[in-house]
Amino acid sequence: MGTRLDLTTGDNTPQASGPTPASTSTRRTPTFDILFLIGLVIVAFIPRLILARQLDVVTDEVVYILGGKVYLPLITHANITSSQWVTFNYEHPPLVKMLMGFSLAFNNILGHPLSELLAGRLPSIVMGTLLVAAVYWLGRAPFGRTIALIAALSLAVSPWLVYFSALAYLDMTMTTFVTIAFLTLWHAIRRPWLFPILALLVGLGAASKYTAVLVIPGIVLFTAYYYFLLRPTMPAEQRPVLPWKWWLIAILIAPAAFLIADPAIWLNPIGRLVHSFTFEWNHSANGHPTFIAGQYYTHVPHWSIIYIIFTKMSAFLTIPAALFVIVALVQLVRFHLRNIQMETTKAASDAYLVIWLLSVLGMFSVLNIVVGTHYHLPLAPSVAIAGVSGLAMIIGAIVRLVSRKQTTQAETAAGRPAISKPAIIIPAIILALLAIGPHLLGLTTVYGTEGYTNEFFQNDENATMQVAYPGYREALQWLEDNHHSNTSVGLISIPGTLNGYSPAANWFHYNTDIAQHFQLKEAHPQDSSYASYQYLVWPKHLVQRGYPLPAGASVIHTITGGNTIYCYILEVKQ
């Protein structure tokens, strides 16, 4: 199952001892790697920054940004005893909110070069960019340079990842920490002193959002597989020593990192964690209204994770990823039954990716409340890498089939047909077009990118999943351009969504420029009458959640992204 298309593969072999002496080709590669890395950072950062400047405030952003405003003074004054640690948004750990607070503070110190909303979103932008860079930089060794580069580029322009990298949410930071942790695992096999660093990353991920701990079983499973199942197949002189010391340190580091990064629990760690976990448990038990697969749920089915991944990532990745997993599992079983010859490194690489993907898929499927697709973001990197690997496998098989029908060429000393550069470069270009092209097309054609769905759904998310983006600002801009300003407009939302918890962090605070042109008020879908308004802005997600458009109003315009409706603009019949 050949999936590597590298001209130079670089460092890709886990070993017990120090690194293998670099070959001539690998000595030349750092310059190219650094150039590729810089290019990836630019490609990933620009769309995230543009979208973060463009998007209106989305649901929970005001909660997290306000959390940063609340927590930062507590940190700077070393006020660990304040009740605000456990009275405001205690259901989530504070690390990402503290990062938002620091970003806001630096923005203030520098004289407000960024808007406050953009400053609050900056940690997600940076972490989303870092994730892309890490997939390439750390993925070269296990997957090969070409696979890692194309997978990273696909994630760099993925509308799904760009959207959540542009919001002040917790999930992108958490996803970045756990992705880097899993990528570090491969390198820790060769350099066991990295196990504590891996544990540190997991601890920081959990301090960003508790669901980060769901990656731990996969990390443990691959470690056990490599040392206790794959290691015995190696020649005795190549078998690595079991790094018990580093494992023990890692087990201690993970909770210590979580504790240090969560000052909210320092005063009473057990009691406050129980307090937070109890909220999460009750929240999960009660469920949350959401719309998925064309139906309304309070607890989504466990297969929803597969449905979400398939919908929000290109089918040119998801289908080849599934094919790769099936073929790799068959090959690994045959390898361990001694039915085929396979290099230990190849078996380790395939098992590593399969375990990463399936363990995250299995563990995150237990989340039976999925308010939005961001719950499953940690699965995206492994799906992208497996998808590119599967495409490479398919393209490689086609190339080999075609080459057999051609005239026999000169053979190399190893007895294999000589491979010209075009024979390698052309398949790599085709691979890149298939893996990157659909995401890039979606990113550039679907306004706001939230409406992106894969090729089978034609960028129409309304029929498949709850649409998170409300589009209030765009609706008001349309009203301003097409109707008189200074009219009465009701912004329909769940109570408290727009007014928020504080005048210093709510929708009106972040939209002062447009809000002053209208007589605006937060209205609710349960209201008995809208006679006091001339227009209503009604988000699509409220319709999906069982709040139909009122009979006494007519749709005069829709705000869309692709074929997805974000919100309706209604004119109220007087």
Coordinates of C-alpha atoms in Angstrom, one line a residue:
M1 CA 0.0 0.0 0.0
G2 CA 2.3 2.8 -1.2
T3 CA 1.1 6.2 -0.1
R4 CA 4.4 8.1 0.0
L5 CA 5.1 10.3 -3.0
D6 CA 8.1 12.1 -1.5
L7 CA 11.2 13.0 -3.6
T8 CA 12.9 13.1 -0.2
T9 CA 11.2 11.6 2.8
G10 CA 13.2 13.0 5.6
D11 CA 13.3 11.6 9.1
N12 CA 10.6 8.9 9.2
T13 CA 11.9 6.0 11.2
P14 CA 11.2 5.5 14.9
Q15 CA 14.3 4.1 16.6
A16 CA 15.5 3.1 20.0
S17 CA 18.6 5.3 20.0
G18 CA 19.8 8.5 18.5
P19 CA 18.9 9.7 15.0
T20 CA 20.2 8.1 11.9
P21 CA 23.0 10.0 10.2
A22 CA 21.4 12.3 7.7
S23 CA 21.8 11.5 4.0
T24 CA 22.8 14.0 1.4
S25 CA 19.2 14.6 0.5
T26 CA 18.0 15.1 4.0
R27 CA 20.8 17.6 4.7
R28 CA 19.4 19.7 1.9
T29 CA 15.8 19.6 3.0
P30 CA 15.7 22.0 6.0
T31 CA 15.7 25.1 3.7
F32 CA 12.8 23.7 1.7
D33 CA 11.0 22.7 4.9
I34 CA 11.3 26.2 6.4
L35 CA 10.1 27.8 3.1
F36 CA 7.1 25.4 3.0
L37 CA 6.4 26.1 6.7
I38 CA 6.5 29.9 6.1
G39 CA 4.2 29.5 3.1
L40 CA 1.8 27.4 5.1
V41 CA 1.6 29.9 7.9
I42 CA 0.8 32.7 5.4
V43 CA -1.8 30.6 3.6
A44 CA -3.5 29.6 6.8
F45 CA -3.3 33.0 8.6
I46 CA -4.7 35.2 5.8
P47 CA -8.2 33.6 5.4
R48 CA -8.6 33.3 9.2
L49 CA -7.8 37.0 9.7
I50 CA -10.0 38.1 6.8
L51 CA -12.9 36.0 8.1
A52 CA -12.4 37.2 11.7
R53 CA -12.7 40.8 10.5
Q54 CA -15.8 40.0 8.4
L55 CA -18.0 37.8 10.7
D56 CA -20.6 39.2 13.0
V57 CA -20.7 38.1 16.7
V58 CA -21.6 34.4 17.0
T59 CA -23.6 33.1 20.0
D60 CA -21.1 32.2 22.8
E61 CA -18.3 34.6 21.8
V62 CA -19.5 37.3 24.1
V63 CA -19.5 34.8 27.0
Y64 CA -15.8 33.8 26.4
I65 CA -14.6 37.3 25.7
L66 CA -16.3 38.6 28.9
G67 CA -14.7 35.7 30.7
G68 CA -11.3 37.0 29.6
K69 CA -12.2 40.4 30.9
V70 CA -13.3 39.0 34.2
Y71 CA -10.3 36.6 34.7
L72 CA -7.5 38.9 33.6
P73 CA -7.8 41.4 36.6
L74 CA -8.0 38.4 38.9
I75 CA -4.7 37.0 37.6
T76 CA -2.9 40.4 37.6
H77 CA -4.0 41.0 41.2
A78 CA -3.3 37.4 42.2
N79 CA -6.9 37.2 43.4
I80 CA -7.4 33.4 43.5
T81 CA -10.1 33.6 46.2
S82 CA -12.6 35.6 44.2
S83 CA -16.0 34.0 43.7
Q84 CA -16.0 35.2 40.1
W85 CA -13.8 32.2 39.2
V86 CA -16.8 29.9 39.9
T87 CA -19.7 32.1 39.2
F88 CA -19.0 33.1 35.6
N89 CA -18.9 30.4 32.9
Y90 CA -17.5 27.8 35.3
E91 CA -18.7 25.0 33.1
H92 CA -15.6 25.5 30.9
P93 CA -11.9 25.8 32.1
P94 CA -10.4 29.3 31.9
L95 CA -7.2 28.9 29.8
V96 CA -8.6 30.1 26.4
K97 CA -10.6 32.8 28.1
M98 CA -7.4 34.0 29.8
L99 CA -5.6 34.0 26.5
M100 CA -8.4 36.2 25.1
G101 CA -8.0 38.5 28.2
F102 CA -4.3 38.9 27.5
S103 CA -5.0 39.6 23.8
L104 CA -7.4 42.3 24.8
A105 CA -4.9 43.8 27.3
F106 CA -2.1 43.9 24.7
N107 CA -4.5 45.5 22.2
N108 CA -5.3 48.2 24.8
I109 CA -1.6 48.8 25.6
L110 CA -0.8 49.2 21.9
G111 CA -3.6 51.7 21.4
H112 CA -6.3 49.6 20.0
P113 CA -4.9 48.7 16.6
L114 CA -7.5 45.9 16.4
S115 CA -11.2 46.1 17.2
E116 CA -12.1 44.5 20.6
L117 CA -13.9 41.6 18.9
L118 CA -10.9 40.9 16.6
A119 CA -8.5 41.0 19.5
G120 CA -10.7 38.5 21.3
R121 CA -10.6 36.3 18.3
L122 CA -6.9 36.5 17.8
P123 CA -6.0 33.5 20.0
S124 CA -8.2 31.3 17.8
I125 CA -6.6 32.7 14.6
V126 CA -3.1 32.0 15.9
M127 CA -3.9 28.6 17.2
G128 CA -5.7 27.6 14.0
T129 CA -2.6 28.7 12.0
L130 CA -0.3 26.8 14.4
L131 CA -2.4 23.6 13.9
V132 CA -1.8 23.8 10.1
A133 CA 2.0 24.4 10.6
A134 CA 2.2 21.5 13.1
V135 CA 0.5 19.0 10.7
Y136 CA 3.3 19.6 8.2
W137 CA 6.3 20.1 10.5
L138 CA 5.5 17.1 12.8
G139 CA 3.8 15.0 10.1
R140 CA 6.7 14.8 7.7
A141 CA 8.3 11.9 9.7
P142 CA 5.4 9.5 10.0
F143 CA 3.5 10.3 6.8
G144 CA 6.1 11.7 4.4
R145 CA 6.7 15.3 3.3
T146 CA 4.2 15.3 0.4
I147 CA 1.4 13.8 2.3
A148 CA 2.0 16.1 5.3
L149 CA 2.2 19.2 3.1
I150 CA -0.9 18.5 1.1
A151 CA -2.9 17.6 4.2
A152 CA -1.8 20.8 5.9
L153 CA -2.7 22.9 2.8
S154 CA -6.1 21.2 2.8
L155 CA -6.7 22.1 6.4
A156 CA -5.3 25.6 5.8
V157 CA -8.1 26.4 3.4
S158 CA -10.8 24.1 4.9
P159 CA -13.9 26.4 5.3
W160 CA -14.9 24.4 8.4
L161 CA -11.6 25.0 10.2
V162 CA -11.2 28.6 8.9
Y163 CA -14.6 29.4 10.3
F164 CA -14.0 28.2 13.8
S165 CA -10.4 29.6 13.7
A166 CA -12.0 33.0 13.1
L167 CA -14.3 32.9 16.2
A168 CA -13.6 33.5 19.9
Y169 CA -14.5 29.9 20.7
L170 CA -12.6 27.4 22.9
D171 CA -12.5 24.6 20.4
M172 CA -9.7 25.6 18.0
T173 CA -7.2 26.1 20.8
M174 CA -8.2 22.8 22.4
T175 CA -8.0 21.1 19.0
T176 CA -4.5 22.5 18.3
F177 CA -3.2 21.3 21.6
V178 CA -4.4 17.7 21.2
T179 CA -3.4 17.6 17.6
I180 CA 0.2 18.6 18.4
A181 CA 0.1 16.1 21.3
F182 CA -0.8 13.2 19.0
L183 CA 1.7 14.3 16.4
T184 CA 4.4 14.5 19.1
L185 CA 3.6 10.9 20.0
W186 CA 5.3 9.6 16.9
H187 CA 8.5 11.5 17.7
A188 CA 8.3 10.4 21.4
I189 CA 8.7 6.8 20.3
R190 CA 12.1 7.7 19.0
R191 CA 12.9 10.3 21.7
P192 CA 11.2 9.2 24.9
W193 CA 11.9 12.5 26.7
L194 CA 9.1 14.0 24.5
F195 CA 6.5 12.0 26.5
P196 CA 6.3 14.6 29.2
I197 CA 5.9 17.3 26.6
L198 CA 3.1 15.3 25.0
A199 CA 1.5 15.1 28.5
L200 CA 1.9 18.9 28.9
L201 CA 0.1 19.5 25.7
V202 CA -2.8 17.2 26.7
G203 CA -3.0 19.0 30.1
L204 CA -3.2 22.4 28.3
G205 CA -5.8 21.0 26.0
A206 CA -7.9 19.9 28.9
A207 CA -7.5 23.3 30.5
S208 CA -8.9 24.8 27.3
K209 CA -11.9 22.4 27.1
Y210 CA -12.5 19.3 29.1
T211 CA -13.3 17.2 26.0
A212 CA -9.5 17.2 25.2
V213 CA -9.1 14.2 27.6
L214 CA -10.9 12.1 25.0
V215 CA -7.6 11.8 23.0
I216 CA -5.9 10.1 25.9
P217 CA -7.1 6.5 25.0
G218 CA -5.7 6.8 21.5
I219 CA -2.4 8.0 22.7
V220 CA -2.2 5.1 25.3
L221 CA -3.4 2.6 22.7
F222 CA -0.7 3.4 20.1
T223 CA 2.0 3.5 22.8
A224 CA 0.9 0.0 23.9
Y225 CA 0.7 -1.2 20.3
Y226 CA 4.2 0.0 19.4
Y227 CA 6.0 -1.2 22.5
F228 CA 4.1 -4.4 23.3
L229 CA 2.9 -5.7 19.9
L230 CA 5.2 -4.2 17.2
R231 CA 8.4 -4.1 19.2
P232 CA 8.7 -7.9 19.5
T233 CA 8.7 -8.2 15.7
M234 CA 11.9 -6.2 15.5
P235 CA 15.4 -7.7 15.5
A236 CA 16.6 -7.8 19.1
E237 CA 19.3 -5.2 18.6
Q238 CA 16.8 -2.7 17.3
R239 CA 14.2 -3.0 20.0
P240 CA 13.8 0.2 22.0
V241 CA 14.0 0.0 25.8
L242 CA 10.7 0.6 27.6
P243 CA 10.8 4.2 28.8
W244 CA 9.1 3.6 32.1
K245 CA 10.7 6.7 33.7
W246 CA 9.4 9.0 31.0
W247 CA 6.0 7.4 31.1
L248 CA 5.8 8.0 34.9
I249 CA 6.9 11.6 34.5
A250 CA 4.2 12.1 31.8
I251 CA 1.5 10.7 34.0
L252 CA 2.4 13.3 36.6
I253 CA 2.9 16.1 34.2
A254 CA -0.6 16.0 32.5
P255 CA -2.7 16.7 35.6
A256 CA 0.0 19.1 36.9
A257 CA -0.2 21.1 33.7
F258 CA -4.0 21.2 33.8
L259 CA -3.9 22.4 37.4
I260 CA -1.3 25.1 36.8
A261 CA -3.3 26.4 33.7
D262 CA -6.6 26.4 35.7
P263 CA -6.2 29.0 38.5
A264 CA -10.0 28.8 39.0
I265 CA -9.6 25.6 40.9
W266 CA -6.5 26.3 42.9
L267 CA -8.4 27.2 46.1
N268 CA -10.4 23.9 46.1
P269 CA -9.4 21.7 43.2
I270 CA -11.6 18.7 44.0
G271 CA -14.7 20.7 45.0
R272 CA -14.6 23.1 42.1
L273 CA -13.9 20.4 39.6
V274 CA -16.9 18.4 40.9
H275 CA -18.9 21.7 40.7
S276 CA -18.0 22.1 37.1
F277 CA -18.3 18.5 36.1
T278 CA -21.8 18.4 37.8
F279 CA -22.9 21.2 35.5
E280 CA -21.5 19.4 32.5
W281 CA -23.2 16.1 33.5
N282 CA -26.6 17.8 34.1
H283 CA -26.2 19.7 30.8
S284 CA -25.5 16.4 29.0
A285 CA -28.4 14.6 30.8
N286 CA -30.9 17.4 29.9
G287 CA -29.6 17.7 26.3
H288 CA -29.6 20.7 24.1
P289 CA -31.8 21.4 21.1
T290 CA -30.1 21.1 17.8
F291 CA -30.8 20.2 14.2
I292 CA -28.9 17.5 12.4
A293 CA -29.5 15.2 9.4
G294 CA -32.8 17.0 8.7
Q295 CA -34.2 16.3 12.2
Y296 CA -34.6 18.0 15.5
Y297 CA -32.8 16.4 18.5
T298 CA -31.9 17.1 22.1
H299 CA -29.5 14.2 22.2
V300 CA -27.9 13.4 18.8
P301 CA -27.2 9.8 17.7
H302 CA -23.7 8.5 18.1
W303 CA -23.3 8.3 14.3
S304 CA -23.7 12.0 14.1
I305 CA -19.9 12.5 14.3
I306 CA -19.5 10.5 11.0
Y307 CA -22.3 12.5 9.4
I308 CA -20.7 15.9 10.5
I309 CA -17.2 15.0 9.3
F310 CA -18.6 13.7 6.0
T311 CA -20.7 16.9 5.5
K312 CA -18.1 19.5 6.6
M313 CA -15.0 18.0 4.8
S314 CA -14.6 17.3 1.1
A315 CA -15.7 13.9 -0.1
F316 CA -12.4 13.7 -1.8
L317 CA -10.9 13.4 1.6
T318 CA -13.5 11.5 3.7
I319 CA -14.1 8.6 1.2
P320 CA -10.4 8.0 0.6
A321 CA -9.8 8.2 4.3
A322 CA -12.3 5.4 4.9
L323 CA -10.7 3.4 2.1
F324 CA -7.3 4.0 3.6
V325 CA -8.4 2.8 7.1
I326 CA -9.9 -0.4 5.6
V327 CA -6.8 -1.3 3.5
A328 CA -4.4 -0.4 6.3
L329 CA -6.3 -2.6 8.9
V330 CA -6.2 -5.5 6.4
Q331 CA -2.5 -5.1 5.8
L332 CA -1.7 -4.8 9.5
V333 CA -3.6 -8.0 10.3
R334 CA -1.8 -9.8 7.5
F335 CA 1.5 -8.3 8.8
H336 CA 1.0 -9.6 12.3
L337 CA -0.1 -13.0 10.9
R338 CA 3.1 -13.1 8.9
N339 CA 1.1 -13.3 5.6
I340 CA 2.9 -10.4 4.0
Q341 CA 6.3 -8.7 4.2
M342 CA 6.1 -5.1 5.4
E343 CA 8.7 -2.8 6.9
T344 CA 8.2 -2.3 10.6
T345 CA 8.3 1.5 10.0
K346 CA 5.4 1.2 7.5
A347 CA 3.4 -0.9 9.9
A348 CA 4.0 1.6 12.7
S349 CA 3.0 4.5 10.5
D350 CA -0.2 2.9 9.3
A351 CA -1.2 1.8 12.7
Y352 CA -0.4 5.2 14.1
L353 CA -2.7 7.0 11.7
V354 CA -5.5 4.4 12.0
I355 CA -5.4 4.4 15.8
W356 CA -5.4 8.2 15.8
L357 CA -8.4 8.5 13.5
L358 CA -10.5 5.7 14.9
S359 CA -9.8 6.5 18.6
V360 CA -10.8 10.1 18.2
L361 CA -13.8 9.1 16.1
G362 CA -14.9 6.6 18.8
M363 CA -14.3 8.7 21.8
F364 CA -15.8 11.9 20.5
S365 CA -18.9 10.0 19.3
V366 CA -19.9 9.6 23.0
L367 CA -20.7 13.4 23.0
N368 CA -24.5 13.0 22.6
I369 CA -25.1 16.8 22.8
V370 CA -23.7 18.5 19.8
V371 CA -24.8 22.1 19.7
G372 CA -22.5 22.8 16.7
T373 CA -20.1 21.0 14.5
H374 CA -17.1 22.5 16.5
Y375 CA -17.5 19.7 19.0
H376 CA -15.9 17.3 16.5
L377 CA -13.0 19.5 15.2
P378 CA -10.3 17.3 16.7
L379 CA -11.1 14.7 14.2
A380 CA -10.3 16.9 11.2
P381 CA -6.5 16.6 11.1
S382 CA -6.4 12.8 11.1
V383 CA -9.2 12.6 8.5
A384 CA -7.2 15.0 6.3
I385 CA -4.0 13.0 6.6
A386 CA -5.8 9.7 6.1
G387 CA -7.7 11.2 3.1
V388 CA -4.6 12.4 1.4
S389 CA -2.9 9.0 2.1
G390 CA -5.9 7.2 0.6
L391 CA -5.8 9.4 -2.5
A392 CA -2.1 8.8 -2.8
M393 CA -2.8 5.0 -2.6
I394 CA -5.4 5.2 -5.3
I395 CA -3.3 7.4 -7.6
G396 CA -0.3 5.2 -7.0
A397 CA -2.2 2.1 -8.0
I398 CA -3.4 3.8 -11.2
V399 CA 0.1 5.0 -12.1
R400 CA 1.4 1.5 -11.5
L401 CA -1.4 0.0 -13.7
V402 CA -0.7 2.4 -16.5
S403 CA 3.1 1.9 -16.3
R404 CA 2.7 -1.8 -16.7
K405 CA 1.0 -1.3 -20.1
Q406 CA 3.8 1.0 -21.4
T407 CA 7.0 -0.1 -23.1
T408 CA 9.5 -1.5 -20.7
Q409 CA 11.9 1.2 -19.6
A410 CA 15.5 1.0 -18.4
E411 CA 15.8 -0.5 -15.0
T412 CA 17.7 0.7 -12.0
A413 CA 20.4 -1.2 -10.2
A414 CA 17.7 -2.4 -7.8
G415 CA 15.8 -4.1 -10.6
R416 CA 12.9 -1.6 -10.6
P417 CA 11.7 0.6 -13.5
A418 CA 13.4 3.9 -13.5
I419 CA 11.1 6.7 -12.3
S420 CA 11.3 10.1 -14.0
K421 CA 10.6 13.3 -12.2
P422 CA 7.3 13.9 -14.2
A423 CA 6.1 10.4 -13.1
I424 CA 6.4 11.6 -9.5
I425 CA 5.5 15.3 -9.9
I426 CA 2.3 14.8 -12.0
P427 CA 0.7 12.4 -9.6
A428 CA 1.6 14.8 -6.7
I429 CA -0.1 17.7 -8.6
I430 CA -3.2 15.6 -9.2
L431 CA -3.2 14.6 -5.5
A432 CA -2.9 18.2 -4.4
L433 CA -5.7 19.3 -6.7
L434 CA -8.1 16.7 -5.4
A435 CA -7.3 17.2 -1.8
I436 CA -7.0 21.0 -1.7
G437 CA -9.2 22.2 -4.6
P438 CA -12.7 21.5 -3.2
H439 CA -11.9 23.2 0.1
L440 CA -10.3 26.2 -1.6
L441 CA -13.3 26.5 -3.9
G442 CA -15.7 26.4 -1.0
L443 CA -13.6 29.0 1.0
T444 CA -13.7 31.4 -1.9
T445 CA -17.3 31.0 -3.0
V446 CA -19.3 30.5 0.2
Y447 CA -19.8 33.7 2.1
G448 CA -18.8 33.4 5.8
T449 CA -17.8 29.8 5.0
E450 CA -20.3 28.4 7.6
G451 CA -22.6 27.3 4.8
Y452 CA -20.0 25.0 3.3
T453 CA -20.9 21.4 2.8
N454 CA -19.1 18.8 0.7
E455 CA -19.8 18.0 -3.0
F456 CA -22.8 15.8 -2.3
F457 CA -24.7 18.6 -0.5
Q458 CA -23.7 21.5 -2.8
N459 CA -23.0 24.0 0.0
D460 CA -26.5 23.7 1.4
E461 CA -26.2 23.2 5.1
N462 CA -29.8 24.1 5.9
A463 CA -31.1 20.6 5.1
T464 CA -28.2 18.8 6.9
M465 CA -27.2 20.6 10.1
Q466 CA -27.9 23.5 12.4
V467 CA -26.5 26.7 10.9
A468 CA -24.5 28.6 13.6
Y469 CA -24.0 31.9 11.8
P470 CA -26.9 34.3 12.6
G471 CA -26.0 37.1 10.1
Y472 CA -27.6 40.0 12.0
R473 CA -25.0 42.5 10.9
E474 CA -25.3 41.6 7.2
A475 CA -29.1 41.8 7.4
L476 CA -28.9 45.3 8.9
Q477 CA -26.4 46.4 6.2
W478 CA -28.8 45.2 3.5
L479 CA -31.7 47.1 5.2
E480 CA -29.5 50.2 5.3
D481 CA -28.6 49.9 1.6
N482 CA -32.2 49.1 0.4
H483 CA -34.5 50.8 2.9
H484 CA -34.6 53.8 5.2
S485 CA -32.4 53.5 8.2
N486 CA -33.8 54.7 11.5
T487 CA -36.5 52.1 11.3
S488 CA -37.6 49.7 14.1
V489 CA -36.0 46.3 13.8
G490 CA -36.4 43.3 16.0
L491 CA -33.4 41.0 16.2
I492 CA -34.9 37.6 17.0
S493 CA -32.8 35.5 19.4
I494 CA -33.1 33.2 22.4
P495 CA -33.4 35.5 25.5
G496 CA -30.1 37.0 26.6
T497 CA -28.2 36.0 23.4
L498 CA -27.7 39.6 22.1
N499 CA -27.9 41.6 25.3
G500 CA -25.4 39.2 26.9
Y501 CA -24.2 39.4 30.5
S502 CA -22.7 42.8 30.4
P503 CA -23.0 46.1 28.4
A504 CA -19.2 45.8 27.9
A505 CA -19.5 42.5 25.9
N506 CA -22.6 41.9 23.9
W507 CA -23.8 42.1 20.3
F508 CA -24.8 45.8 20.6
H509 CA -21.4 46.7 22.0
Y510 CA -19.6 45.1 19.1
N511 CA -22.0 46.6 16.5
T512 CA -22.3 50.2 17.7
D513 CA -21.6 51.5 14.2
I514 CA -24.5 49.8 12.5
A515 CA -26.8 49.7 15.6
Q516 CA -27.0 53.5 15.8
H517 CA -28.6 53.7 12.4
F518 CA -31.7 51.7 13.6
Q519 CA -34.1 51.4 16.4
L520 CA -32.9 48.0 17.5
K521 CA -34.2 45.7 20.2
E522 CA -33.7 42.0 21.0
A523 CA -36.9 40.2 20.3
H524 CA -37.7 36.6 21.0
P525 CA -39.3 33.8 18.9
Q526 CA -41.8 33.2 21.7
D527 CA -43.2 36.8 21.6
S528 CA -46.9 37.0 21.0
S529 CA -46.7 40.0 18.7
Y530 CA -44.2 41.9 16.6
A531 CA -46.5 44.8 15.8
S532 CA -44.0 47.3 17.2
Y533 CA -41.4 46.4 14.6
Q534 CA -41.2 47.3 10.9
Y535 CA -38.7 44.6 10.2
L536 CA -37.5 41.4 11.9
V537 CA -34.2 39.6 11.4
W538 CA -34.8 35.9 12.0
P539 CA -31.8 33.5 12.1
K540 CA -32.3 30.2 10.2
H541 CA -31.1 28.1 13.2
L542 CA -34.2 29.2 15.1
V543 CA -36.4 27.8 12.3
Q544 CA -34.4 24.6 12.4
R545 CA -35.0 24.4 16.2
G546 CA -38.7 24.7 16.0
Y547 CA -39.5 28.4 15.8
P548 CA -41.2 29.0 12.5
L549 CA -41.4 32.4 10.8
P550 CA -44.4 34.3 12.1
A551 CA -47.6 34.4 9.9
G552 CA -47.8 38.1 10.2
A553 CA -44.6 38.9 8.3
S554 CA -43.3 38.3 4.8
V555 CA -39.7 37.5 3.7
I556 CA -38.2 40.3 1.7
H557 CA -34.6 39.1 1.6
T558 CA -32.3 36.3 2.8
I559 CA -28.7 36.5 3.9
T560 CA -26.9 33.5 2.5
G561 CA -23.5 31.7 2.2
G562 CA -23.4 29.5 -0.9
N563 CA -26.9 27.9 -1.0
T564 CA -27.2 28.1 2.8
I565 CA -29.6 30.6 4.4
Y566 CA -28.1 32.3 7.5
C567 CA -31.1 34.5 8.3
Y568 CA -34.3 35.9 6.9
I569 CA -35.3 39.6 6.8
L570 CA -39.0 39.9 7.4
E571 CA -41.3 42.9 6.9
V572 CA -44.0 43.0 9.5
K573 CA -47.6 43.5 8.2
Q574 CA -49.0 46.5 10.0

